[in-house]
Short mmCIF file of C-alpha atoms and ligand atoms in Angstrom, two decimals:
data_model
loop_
_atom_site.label_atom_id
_atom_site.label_comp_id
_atom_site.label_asym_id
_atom_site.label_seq_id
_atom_site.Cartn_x
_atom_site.Cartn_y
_atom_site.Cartn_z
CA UNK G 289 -2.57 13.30 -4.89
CA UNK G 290 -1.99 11.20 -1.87
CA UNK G 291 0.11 13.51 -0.21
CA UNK G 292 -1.80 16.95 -0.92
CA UNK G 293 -0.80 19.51 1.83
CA UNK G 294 2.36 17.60 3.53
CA UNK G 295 5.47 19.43 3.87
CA UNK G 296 8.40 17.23 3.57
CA UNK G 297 12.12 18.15 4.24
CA UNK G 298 14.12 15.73 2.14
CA UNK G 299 17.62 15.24 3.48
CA UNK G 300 20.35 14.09 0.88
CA UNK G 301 23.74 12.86 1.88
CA UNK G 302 26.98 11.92 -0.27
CA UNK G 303 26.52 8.62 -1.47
CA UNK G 304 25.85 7.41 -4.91
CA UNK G 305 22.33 6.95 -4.56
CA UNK G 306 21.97 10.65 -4.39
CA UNK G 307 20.72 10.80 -7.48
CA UNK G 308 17.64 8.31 -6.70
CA UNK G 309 17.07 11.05 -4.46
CA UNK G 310 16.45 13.69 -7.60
CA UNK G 311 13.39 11.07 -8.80
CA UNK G 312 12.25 10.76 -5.40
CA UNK G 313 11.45 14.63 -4.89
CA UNK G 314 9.55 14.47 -8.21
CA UNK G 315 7.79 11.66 -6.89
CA UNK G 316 6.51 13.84 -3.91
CA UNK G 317 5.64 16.71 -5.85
CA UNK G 318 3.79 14.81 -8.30
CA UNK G 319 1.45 13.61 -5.28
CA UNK G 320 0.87 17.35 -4.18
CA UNK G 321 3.76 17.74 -0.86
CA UNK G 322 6.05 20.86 -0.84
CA UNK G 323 9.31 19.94 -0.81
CA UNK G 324 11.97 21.33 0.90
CA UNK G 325 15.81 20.10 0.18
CA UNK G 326 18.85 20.41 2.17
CA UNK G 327 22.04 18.57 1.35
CA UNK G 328 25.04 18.10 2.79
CA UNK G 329 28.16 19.30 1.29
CA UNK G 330 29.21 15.54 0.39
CA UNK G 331 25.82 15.28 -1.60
CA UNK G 332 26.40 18.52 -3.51
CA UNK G 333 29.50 16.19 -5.28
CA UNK G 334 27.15 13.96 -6.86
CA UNK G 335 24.03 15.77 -7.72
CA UNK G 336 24.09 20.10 -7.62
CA UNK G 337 21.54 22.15 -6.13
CA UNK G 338 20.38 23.36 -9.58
CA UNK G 339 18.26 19.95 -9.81
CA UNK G 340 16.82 20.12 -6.65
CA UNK G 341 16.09 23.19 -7.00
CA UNK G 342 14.31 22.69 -10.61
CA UNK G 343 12.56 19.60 -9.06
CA UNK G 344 11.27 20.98 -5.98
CA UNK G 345 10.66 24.85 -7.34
CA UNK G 346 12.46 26.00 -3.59
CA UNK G 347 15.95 27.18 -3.27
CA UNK G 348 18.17 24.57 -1.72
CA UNK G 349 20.01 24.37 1.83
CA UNK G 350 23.30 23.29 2.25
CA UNK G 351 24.98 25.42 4.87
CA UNK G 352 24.04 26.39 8.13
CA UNK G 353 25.25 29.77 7.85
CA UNK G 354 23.15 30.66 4.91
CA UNK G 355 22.18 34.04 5.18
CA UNK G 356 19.01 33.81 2.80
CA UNK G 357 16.94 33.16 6.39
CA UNK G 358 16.41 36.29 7.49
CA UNK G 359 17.13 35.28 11.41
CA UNK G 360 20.12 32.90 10.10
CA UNK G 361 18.42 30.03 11.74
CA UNK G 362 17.87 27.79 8.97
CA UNK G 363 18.42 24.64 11.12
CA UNK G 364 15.55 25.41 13.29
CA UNK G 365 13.20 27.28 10.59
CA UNK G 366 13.26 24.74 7.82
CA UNK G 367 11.44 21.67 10.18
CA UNK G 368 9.11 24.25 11.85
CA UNK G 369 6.27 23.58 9.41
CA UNK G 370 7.13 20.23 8.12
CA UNK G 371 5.43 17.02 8.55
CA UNK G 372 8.37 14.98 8.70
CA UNK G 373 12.05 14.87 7.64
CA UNK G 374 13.05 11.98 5.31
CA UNK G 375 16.91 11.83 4.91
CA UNK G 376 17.49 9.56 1.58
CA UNK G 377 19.92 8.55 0.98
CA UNK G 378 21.35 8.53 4.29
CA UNK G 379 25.16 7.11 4.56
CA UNK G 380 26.95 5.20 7.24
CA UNK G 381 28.38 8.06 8.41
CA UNK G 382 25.05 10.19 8.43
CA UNK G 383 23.64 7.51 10.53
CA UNK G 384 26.74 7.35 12.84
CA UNK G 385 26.49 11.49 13.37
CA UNK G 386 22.54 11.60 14.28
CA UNK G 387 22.59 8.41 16.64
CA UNK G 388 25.80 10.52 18.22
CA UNK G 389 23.41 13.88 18.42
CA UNK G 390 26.24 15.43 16.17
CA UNK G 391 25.34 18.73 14.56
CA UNK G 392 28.36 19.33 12.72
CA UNK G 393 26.50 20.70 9.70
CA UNK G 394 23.01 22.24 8.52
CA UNK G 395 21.26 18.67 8.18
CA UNK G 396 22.70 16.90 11.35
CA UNK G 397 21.38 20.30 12.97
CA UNK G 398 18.09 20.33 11.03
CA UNK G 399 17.77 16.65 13.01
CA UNK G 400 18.67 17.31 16.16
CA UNK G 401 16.61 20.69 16.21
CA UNK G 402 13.18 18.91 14.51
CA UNK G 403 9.73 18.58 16.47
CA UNK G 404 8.38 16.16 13.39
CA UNK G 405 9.14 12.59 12.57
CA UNK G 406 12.73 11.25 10.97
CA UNK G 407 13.08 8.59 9.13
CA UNK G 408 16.05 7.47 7.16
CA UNK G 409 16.55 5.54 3.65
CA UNK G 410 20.03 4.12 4.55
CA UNK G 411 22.29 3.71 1.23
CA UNK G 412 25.82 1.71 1.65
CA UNK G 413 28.01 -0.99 1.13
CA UNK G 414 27.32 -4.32 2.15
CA UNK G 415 30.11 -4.38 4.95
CA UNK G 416 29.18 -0.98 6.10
CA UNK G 417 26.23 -1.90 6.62
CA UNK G 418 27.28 -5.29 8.17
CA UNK G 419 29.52 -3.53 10.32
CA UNK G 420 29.05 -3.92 13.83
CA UNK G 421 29.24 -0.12 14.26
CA UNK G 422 26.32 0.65 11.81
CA UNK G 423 24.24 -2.27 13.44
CA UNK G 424 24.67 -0.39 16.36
CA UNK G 425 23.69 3.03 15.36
CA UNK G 426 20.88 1.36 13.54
CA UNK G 427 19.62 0.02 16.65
CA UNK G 428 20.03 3.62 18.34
CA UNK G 429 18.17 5.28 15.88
CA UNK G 430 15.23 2.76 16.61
CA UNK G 431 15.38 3.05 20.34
CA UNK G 432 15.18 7.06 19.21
CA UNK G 433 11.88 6.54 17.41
CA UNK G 434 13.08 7.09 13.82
CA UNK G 435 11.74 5.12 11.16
CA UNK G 436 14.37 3.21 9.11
CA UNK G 437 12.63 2.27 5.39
CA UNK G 438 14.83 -0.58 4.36
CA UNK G 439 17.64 -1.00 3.27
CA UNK G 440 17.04 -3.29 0.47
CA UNK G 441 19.48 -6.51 -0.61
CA UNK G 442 20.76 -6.08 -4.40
CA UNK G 443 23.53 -5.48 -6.65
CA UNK G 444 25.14 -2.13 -4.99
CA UNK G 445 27.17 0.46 -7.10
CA UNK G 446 30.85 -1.08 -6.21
CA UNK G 447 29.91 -4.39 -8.08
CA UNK G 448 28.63 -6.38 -4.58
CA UNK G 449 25.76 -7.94 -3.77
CA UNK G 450 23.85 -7.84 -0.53
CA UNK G 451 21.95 -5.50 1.93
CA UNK G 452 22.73 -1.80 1.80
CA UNK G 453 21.29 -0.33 -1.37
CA UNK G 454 18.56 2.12 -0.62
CA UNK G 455 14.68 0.74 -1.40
CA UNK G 456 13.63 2.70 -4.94
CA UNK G 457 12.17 5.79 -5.09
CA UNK G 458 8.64 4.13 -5.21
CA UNK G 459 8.68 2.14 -2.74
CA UNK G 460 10.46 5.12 -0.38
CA UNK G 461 6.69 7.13 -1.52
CA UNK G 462 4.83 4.14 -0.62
CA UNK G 463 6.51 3.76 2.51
CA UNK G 464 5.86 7.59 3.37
CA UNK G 465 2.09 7.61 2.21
CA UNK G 466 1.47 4.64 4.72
CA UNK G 467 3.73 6.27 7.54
CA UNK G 468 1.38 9.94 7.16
CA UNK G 469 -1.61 8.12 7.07
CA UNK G 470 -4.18 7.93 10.08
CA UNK G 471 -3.12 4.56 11.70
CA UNK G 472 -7.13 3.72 12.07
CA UNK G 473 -6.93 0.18 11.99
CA UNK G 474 -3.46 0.17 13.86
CA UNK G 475 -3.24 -4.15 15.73
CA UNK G 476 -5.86 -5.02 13.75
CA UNK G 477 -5.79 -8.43 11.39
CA UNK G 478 -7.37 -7.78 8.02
CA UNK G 479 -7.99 -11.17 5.58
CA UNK G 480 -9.18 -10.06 2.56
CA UNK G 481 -10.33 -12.03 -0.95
CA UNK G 482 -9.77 -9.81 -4.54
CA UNK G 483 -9.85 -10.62 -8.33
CA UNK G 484 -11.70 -13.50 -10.03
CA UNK G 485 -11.89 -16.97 -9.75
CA UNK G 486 -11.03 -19.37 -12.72
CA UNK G 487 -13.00 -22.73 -12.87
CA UNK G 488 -11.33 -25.75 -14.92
CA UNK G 489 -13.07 -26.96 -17.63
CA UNK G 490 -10.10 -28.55 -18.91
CA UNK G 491 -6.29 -28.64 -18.39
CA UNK G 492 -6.81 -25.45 -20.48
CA UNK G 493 -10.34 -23.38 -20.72
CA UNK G 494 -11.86 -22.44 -17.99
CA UNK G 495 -14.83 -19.97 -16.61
CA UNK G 496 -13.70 -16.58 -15.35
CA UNK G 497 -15.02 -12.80 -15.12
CA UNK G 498 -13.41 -9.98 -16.08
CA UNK G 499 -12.48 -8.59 -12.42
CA UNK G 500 -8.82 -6.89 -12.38
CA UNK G 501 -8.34 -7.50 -8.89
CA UNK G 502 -7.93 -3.30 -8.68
CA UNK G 503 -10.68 -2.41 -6.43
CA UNK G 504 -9.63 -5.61 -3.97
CA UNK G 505 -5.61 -4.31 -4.47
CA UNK G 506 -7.04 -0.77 -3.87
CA UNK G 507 -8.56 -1.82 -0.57
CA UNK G 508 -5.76 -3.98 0.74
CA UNK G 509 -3.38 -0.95 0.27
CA UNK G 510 -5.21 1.19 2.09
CA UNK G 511 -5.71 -1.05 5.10
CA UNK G 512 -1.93 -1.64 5.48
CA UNK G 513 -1.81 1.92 5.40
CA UNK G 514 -4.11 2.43 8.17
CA UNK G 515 -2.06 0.17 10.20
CA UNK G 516 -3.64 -2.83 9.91
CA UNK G 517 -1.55 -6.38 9.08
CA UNK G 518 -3.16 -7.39 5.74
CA UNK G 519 -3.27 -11.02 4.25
CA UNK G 520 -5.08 -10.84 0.75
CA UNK G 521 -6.15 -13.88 -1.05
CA UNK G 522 -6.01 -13.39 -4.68
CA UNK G 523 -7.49 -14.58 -8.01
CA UNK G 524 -5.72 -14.57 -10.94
CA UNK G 525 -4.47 -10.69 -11.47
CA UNK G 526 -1.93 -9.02 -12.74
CA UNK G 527 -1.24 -6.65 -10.57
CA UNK G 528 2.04 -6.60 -7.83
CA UNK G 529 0.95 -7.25 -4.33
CA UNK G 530 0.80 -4.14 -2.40
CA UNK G 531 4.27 -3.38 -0.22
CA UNK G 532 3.92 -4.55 3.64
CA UNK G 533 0.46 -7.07 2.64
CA UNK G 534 0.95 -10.75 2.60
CA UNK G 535 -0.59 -12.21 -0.68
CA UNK G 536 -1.48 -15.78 -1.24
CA UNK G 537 -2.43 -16.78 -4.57
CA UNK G 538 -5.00 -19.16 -5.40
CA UNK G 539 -7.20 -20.00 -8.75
CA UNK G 540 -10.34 -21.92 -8.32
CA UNK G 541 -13.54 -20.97 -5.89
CA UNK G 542 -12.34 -23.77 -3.61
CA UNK G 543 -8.92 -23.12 -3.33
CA UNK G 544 -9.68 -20.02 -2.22
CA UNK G 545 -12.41 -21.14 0.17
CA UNK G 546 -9.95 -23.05 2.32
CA UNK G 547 -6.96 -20.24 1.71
CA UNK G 548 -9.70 -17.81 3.87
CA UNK G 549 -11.28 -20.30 6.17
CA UNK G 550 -7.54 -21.86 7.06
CA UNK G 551 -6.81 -18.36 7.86
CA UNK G 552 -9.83 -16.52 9.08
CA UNK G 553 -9.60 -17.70 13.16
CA UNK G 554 -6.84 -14.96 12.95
CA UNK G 555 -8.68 -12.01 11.45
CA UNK G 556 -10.19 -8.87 12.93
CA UNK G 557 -11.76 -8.25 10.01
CA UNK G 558 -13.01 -9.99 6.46
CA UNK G 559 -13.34 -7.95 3.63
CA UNK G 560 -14.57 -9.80 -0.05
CA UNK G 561 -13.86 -7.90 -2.48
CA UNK G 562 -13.30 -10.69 -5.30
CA UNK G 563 -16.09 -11.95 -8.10
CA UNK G 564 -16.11 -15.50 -7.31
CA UNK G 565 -17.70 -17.79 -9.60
CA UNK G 566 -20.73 -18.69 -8.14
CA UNK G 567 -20.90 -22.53 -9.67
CA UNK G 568 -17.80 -24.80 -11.12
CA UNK G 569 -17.52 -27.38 -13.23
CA UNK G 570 -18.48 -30.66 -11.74
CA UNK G 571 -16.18 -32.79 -13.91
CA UNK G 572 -13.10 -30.80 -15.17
CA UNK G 573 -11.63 -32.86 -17.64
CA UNK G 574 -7.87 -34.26 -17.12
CA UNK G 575 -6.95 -34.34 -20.63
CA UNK G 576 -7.41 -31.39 -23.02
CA UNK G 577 -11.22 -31.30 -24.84
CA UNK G 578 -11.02 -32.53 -28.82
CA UNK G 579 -13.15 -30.67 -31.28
CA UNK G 580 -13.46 -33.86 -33.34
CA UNK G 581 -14.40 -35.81 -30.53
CA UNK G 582 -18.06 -36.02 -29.26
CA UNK G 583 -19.08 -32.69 -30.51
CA UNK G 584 -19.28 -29.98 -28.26
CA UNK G 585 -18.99 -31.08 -24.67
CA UNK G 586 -21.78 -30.88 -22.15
CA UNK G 587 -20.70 -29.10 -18.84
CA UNK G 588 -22.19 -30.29 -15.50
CA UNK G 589 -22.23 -27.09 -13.17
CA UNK G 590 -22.18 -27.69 -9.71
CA UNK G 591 -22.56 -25.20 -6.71
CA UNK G 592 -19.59 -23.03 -4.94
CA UNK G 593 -19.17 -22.53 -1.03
CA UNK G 594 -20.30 -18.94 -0.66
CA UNK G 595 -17.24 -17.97 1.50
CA UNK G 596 -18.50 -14.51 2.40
CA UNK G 597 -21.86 -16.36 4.35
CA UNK G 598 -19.83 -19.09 6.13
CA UNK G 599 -17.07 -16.97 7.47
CA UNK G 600 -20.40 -14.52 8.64
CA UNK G 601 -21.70 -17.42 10.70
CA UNK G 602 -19.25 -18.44 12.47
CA UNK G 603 -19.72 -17.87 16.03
CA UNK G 604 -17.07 -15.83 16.68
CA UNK G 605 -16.18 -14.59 13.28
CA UNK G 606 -14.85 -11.48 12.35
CA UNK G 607 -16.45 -8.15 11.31
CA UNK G 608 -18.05 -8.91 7.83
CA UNK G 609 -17.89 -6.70 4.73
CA UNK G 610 -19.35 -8.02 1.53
CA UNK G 611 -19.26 -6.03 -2.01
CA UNK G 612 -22.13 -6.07 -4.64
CA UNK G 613 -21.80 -6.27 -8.05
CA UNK G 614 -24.92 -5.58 -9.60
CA UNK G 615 -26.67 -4.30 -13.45
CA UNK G 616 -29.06 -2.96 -12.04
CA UNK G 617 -31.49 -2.17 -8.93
CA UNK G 618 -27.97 -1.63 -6.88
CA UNK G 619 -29.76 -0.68 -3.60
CA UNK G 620 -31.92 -3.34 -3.37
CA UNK G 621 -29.63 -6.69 -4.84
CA UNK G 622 -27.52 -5.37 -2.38
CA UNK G 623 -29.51 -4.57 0.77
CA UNK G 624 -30.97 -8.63 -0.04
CA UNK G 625 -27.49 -9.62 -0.25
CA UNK G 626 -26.83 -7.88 3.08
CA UNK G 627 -29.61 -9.57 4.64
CA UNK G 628 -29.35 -13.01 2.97
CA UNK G 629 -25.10 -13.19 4.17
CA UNK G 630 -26.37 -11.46 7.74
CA UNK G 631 -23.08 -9.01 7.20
CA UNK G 632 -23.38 -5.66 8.57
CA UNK G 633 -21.52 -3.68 5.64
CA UNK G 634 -21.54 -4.09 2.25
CA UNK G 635 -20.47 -1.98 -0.95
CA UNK G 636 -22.32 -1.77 -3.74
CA UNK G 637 -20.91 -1.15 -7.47
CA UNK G 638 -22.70 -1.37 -10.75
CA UNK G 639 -20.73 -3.05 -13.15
CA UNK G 640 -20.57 -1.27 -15.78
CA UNK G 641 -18.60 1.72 -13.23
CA UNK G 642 -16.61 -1.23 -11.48
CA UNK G 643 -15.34 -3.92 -13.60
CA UNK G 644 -11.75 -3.40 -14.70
CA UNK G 645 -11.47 0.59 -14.96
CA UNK G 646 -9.44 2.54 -12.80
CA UNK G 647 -12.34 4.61 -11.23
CA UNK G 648 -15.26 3.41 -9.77
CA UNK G 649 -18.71 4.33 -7.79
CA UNK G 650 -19.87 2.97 -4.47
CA UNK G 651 -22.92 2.66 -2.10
CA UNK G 652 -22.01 1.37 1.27
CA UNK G 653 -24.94 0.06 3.07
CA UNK G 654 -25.00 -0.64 6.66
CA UNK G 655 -27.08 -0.35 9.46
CA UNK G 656 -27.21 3.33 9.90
CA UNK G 657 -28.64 3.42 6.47
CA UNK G 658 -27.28 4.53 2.86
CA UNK G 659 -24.10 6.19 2.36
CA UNK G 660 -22.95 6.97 -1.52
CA UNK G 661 -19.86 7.46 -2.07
CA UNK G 662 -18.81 10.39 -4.88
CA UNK G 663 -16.92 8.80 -8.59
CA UNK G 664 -13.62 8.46 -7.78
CA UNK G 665 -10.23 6.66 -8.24
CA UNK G 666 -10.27 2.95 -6.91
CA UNK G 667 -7.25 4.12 -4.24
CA UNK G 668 -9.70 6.88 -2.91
CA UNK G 669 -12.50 4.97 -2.82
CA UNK G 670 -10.45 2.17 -0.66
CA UNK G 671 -9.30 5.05 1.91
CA UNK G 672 -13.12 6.23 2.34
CA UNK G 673 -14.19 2.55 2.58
CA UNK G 674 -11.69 1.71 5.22
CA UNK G 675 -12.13 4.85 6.98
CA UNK G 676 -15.73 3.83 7.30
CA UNK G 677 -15.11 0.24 8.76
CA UNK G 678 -12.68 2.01 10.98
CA UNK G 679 -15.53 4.17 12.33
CA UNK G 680 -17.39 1.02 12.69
CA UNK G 681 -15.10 -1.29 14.33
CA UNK G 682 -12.90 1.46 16.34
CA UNK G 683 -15.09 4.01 16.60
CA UNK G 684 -12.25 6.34 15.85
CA UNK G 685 -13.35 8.63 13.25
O1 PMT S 734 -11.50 -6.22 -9.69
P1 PMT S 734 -12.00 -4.94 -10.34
O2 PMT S 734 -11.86 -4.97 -11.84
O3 PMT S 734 -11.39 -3.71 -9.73
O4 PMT S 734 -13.56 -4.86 -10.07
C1 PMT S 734 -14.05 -4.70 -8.78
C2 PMT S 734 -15.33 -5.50 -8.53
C3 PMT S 734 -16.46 -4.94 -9.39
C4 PMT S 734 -15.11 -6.97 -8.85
C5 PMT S 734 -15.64 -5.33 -7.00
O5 PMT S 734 -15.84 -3.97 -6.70
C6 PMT S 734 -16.86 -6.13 -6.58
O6 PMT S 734 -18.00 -5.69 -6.69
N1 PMT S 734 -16.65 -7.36 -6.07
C7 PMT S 734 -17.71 -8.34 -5.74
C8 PMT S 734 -18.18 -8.95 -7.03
C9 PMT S 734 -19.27 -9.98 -6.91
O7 PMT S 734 -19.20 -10.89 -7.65
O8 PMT S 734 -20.15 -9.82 -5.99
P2 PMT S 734 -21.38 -10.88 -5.75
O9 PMT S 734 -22.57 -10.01 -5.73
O10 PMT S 734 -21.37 -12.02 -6.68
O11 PMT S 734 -21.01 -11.45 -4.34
C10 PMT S 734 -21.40 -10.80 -3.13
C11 PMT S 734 -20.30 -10.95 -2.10
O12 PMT S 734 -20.12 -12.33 -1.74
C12 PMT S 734 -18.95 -10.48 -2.55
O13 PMT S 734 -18.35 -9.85 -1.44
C13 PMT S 734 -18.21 -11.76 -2.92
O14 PMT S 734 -16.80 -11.65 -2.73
C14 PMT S 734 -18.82 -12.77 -1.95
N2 PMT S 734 -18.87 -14.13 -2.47
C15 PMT S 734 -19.64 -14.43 -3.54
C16 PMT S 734 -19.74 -15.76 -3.98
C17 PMT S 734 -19.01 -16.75 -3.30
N3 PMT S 734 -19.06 -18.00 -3.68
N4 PMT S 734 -18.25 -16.42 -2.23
C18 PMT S 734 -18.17 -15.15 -1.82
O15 PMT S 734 -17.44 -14.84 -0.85
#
């Protein structure tokens, strides 16, 4: 429920994506906001009022002389409460009216009148959006301080391809979790490892673990959502980078060595999240391993960089945060591990609670001592762990 208690106004204009716009307040509803929709009369041609209603379980606004407000001042009374107005989709011509300060209708005058954020989902045509007119009200509703999320490039609805169509309802939430969130870790640089490492025994087999990469995706979401510009270095996973962090994929222990320490003069903060393999092979072979041939194959194991300890000892590194994977004895594997990689926060995990699942436990250890964190979803786990390295690094609770 990662948007439990926010009010949202949804504005919806006439254009075709409209009916994105239906998906989009289930979307928000599903994560706990209170949704309130007004439309303008153009949007009531392509989707009715009866499905936003049904969607958001609130009567619907279209006209500014509705006289279901009891003071008949529905442009002013609808924002009162909200934490933000999201107009999606929002049309050329929508655009065009607010960067004017029109208020030629109940959603224009819902704008003008609002004492919360805007931002827009713009949905056109290519050319339209091309158009030298739209660039410019674009750029005027910037210089105004509203957020514009996308548009995206793509086949459109009249058959063309290029930049106009409005970003999908998921990625509109996404953008709106990370623009409510605390910005915590707002100008910092965050460089992050997540997943598992694969070691070559041949063109074909290697040695892995049975990390998901969740817990390190979990993390790198939340940090972009606290502001911070996020470059994660992955394993092999399975999972789509998070929207707004920079993802460089790598396979083997070393490649991902010298993806973080090619990187890591830039970061504010390191955070290693991913189960790397703690030895490789020492002779991969080039050619694929024959049963038939030599009987089973002996496999030289040789040492891998522990990337978490160098990037801690370099002079002026950045702020360290190790995790912990441990059977058993979690508090002290990782208060040793703490010690050994001289990093002042570290997360401990069991496991058999963190390997894979979609939940997990952890114990963050630092220097003020022993902080447990309740069972929960990776996702909330990530916002309490970055919240805490915010309180560390900021000092902004
Ligand atoms: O990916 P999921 O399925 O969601 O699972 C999450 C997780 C259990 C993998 C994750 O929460 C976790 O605990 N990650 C660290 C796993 C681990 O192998 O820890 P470790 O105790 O071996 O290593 C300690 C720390 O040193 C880790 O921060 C690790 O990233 C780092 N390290 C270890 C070895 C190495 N060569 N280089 C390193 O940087």
């Amino acid at each position: 429920m990662e948007l439990q208690g926010k009010r949202i106004v949804l504005g919806v204009t006439g254009g075709i994506a409209a009916y994105k716009a239906a998906e989009l307040v289930r979307l928000f509803v599903k994560q706990g906001a209170e949704v309130q929709v007004a439309m303008t009369e153009a949007a009531t041609r392509f989707v009715t009022p009866v499905t936003f209603q049904a969607l958001s379980g609130k009567p619907v606004f279209t006209d500014q002389w509705d006289a279901r407000m009891a003071n008949n001042m529905a442009h002013i009374d609808l924002s009162r409460s909200a934490d933000c107005i999201l107009v999606a989709p929002a049309t050329a011509d929508f655009m065009a009216r607010v960067a004017q300060g029109l208020a030629d209708d109940l959603l224009t005058t819902l704008v003008l009148a609002r004492d919360c954020p805007l931002l827009v989902a713009p949905a056109m045509n290519r050319q339209m959006w091309e158009n030298p007119a739209t660039r410019r009200n674009a750029a005027q509703l910037q210089a105004d301080g509203v957020a514009l999320l996308g548009p995206a490039c793509g086949e459109q609805a009249c058959g063309e391809t290029g930049a106009g169509r409005m970003l999908e309802p998921e990625e509109i939430l996404e953008e709106l979790i990370a623009f409510l969130t605390p910005k915590r870790l707002a100008g910092k640089r965050v460089l992050m490892t997540a997943g598992p490492t694969f070691e070559a025994i041949d063109p074909v087999r290697g040695i892995t673990n049975l990390s998901s990469g969740k817990m390190g995706y979990a993390v790198a979401r939340a940090a972009r959502q606290a502001g911070a510009e996020v470059t994660l270095i992955s394993g092999p996973v399975s999972l789509p980078a998070p929207q707004g962090v920079a993802r460089v994929d790598v396979r083997s222990a070393l490649d991902m060595h010298q993806a973080v320490m090619t990187r890591v003069g830039q970061a504010d903060i390191f955070i290693a999240v991913a189960a790397v393999a703690d030895y490789r092979v020492a002779n991969p072979a080039e050619q694929k391993l024959k049963k038939d041939e030599g009987g089973p194959p002996a496999i030289e194991l040789v040492e891998n960089p522990d990337i978490l300890a160098e990037v801690a000892s370099l002079p002026a590194g950045p702020f360290c945060v190790g995790f912990a994977a441990e059977s058993r004895n979690l508090e002290q594997y990782a208060q040793a591990k703490r010690r050994k990689k001289n990093i002042p926060l570290i997360a401990g995990n069991l496991i058999q609670e963190g390997f894979g699942g979609e939940d997990n436990r952890l114990v963050l250890f630092d220097d003020n001592g022993v902080h447990p964190l309740a069972p929960a979803p990776k996702p909330v786990l990530a916002r309490q762990l970055i919240k805490h390295i915010a309180a560390i690094t900021t000092g902004k609770n």
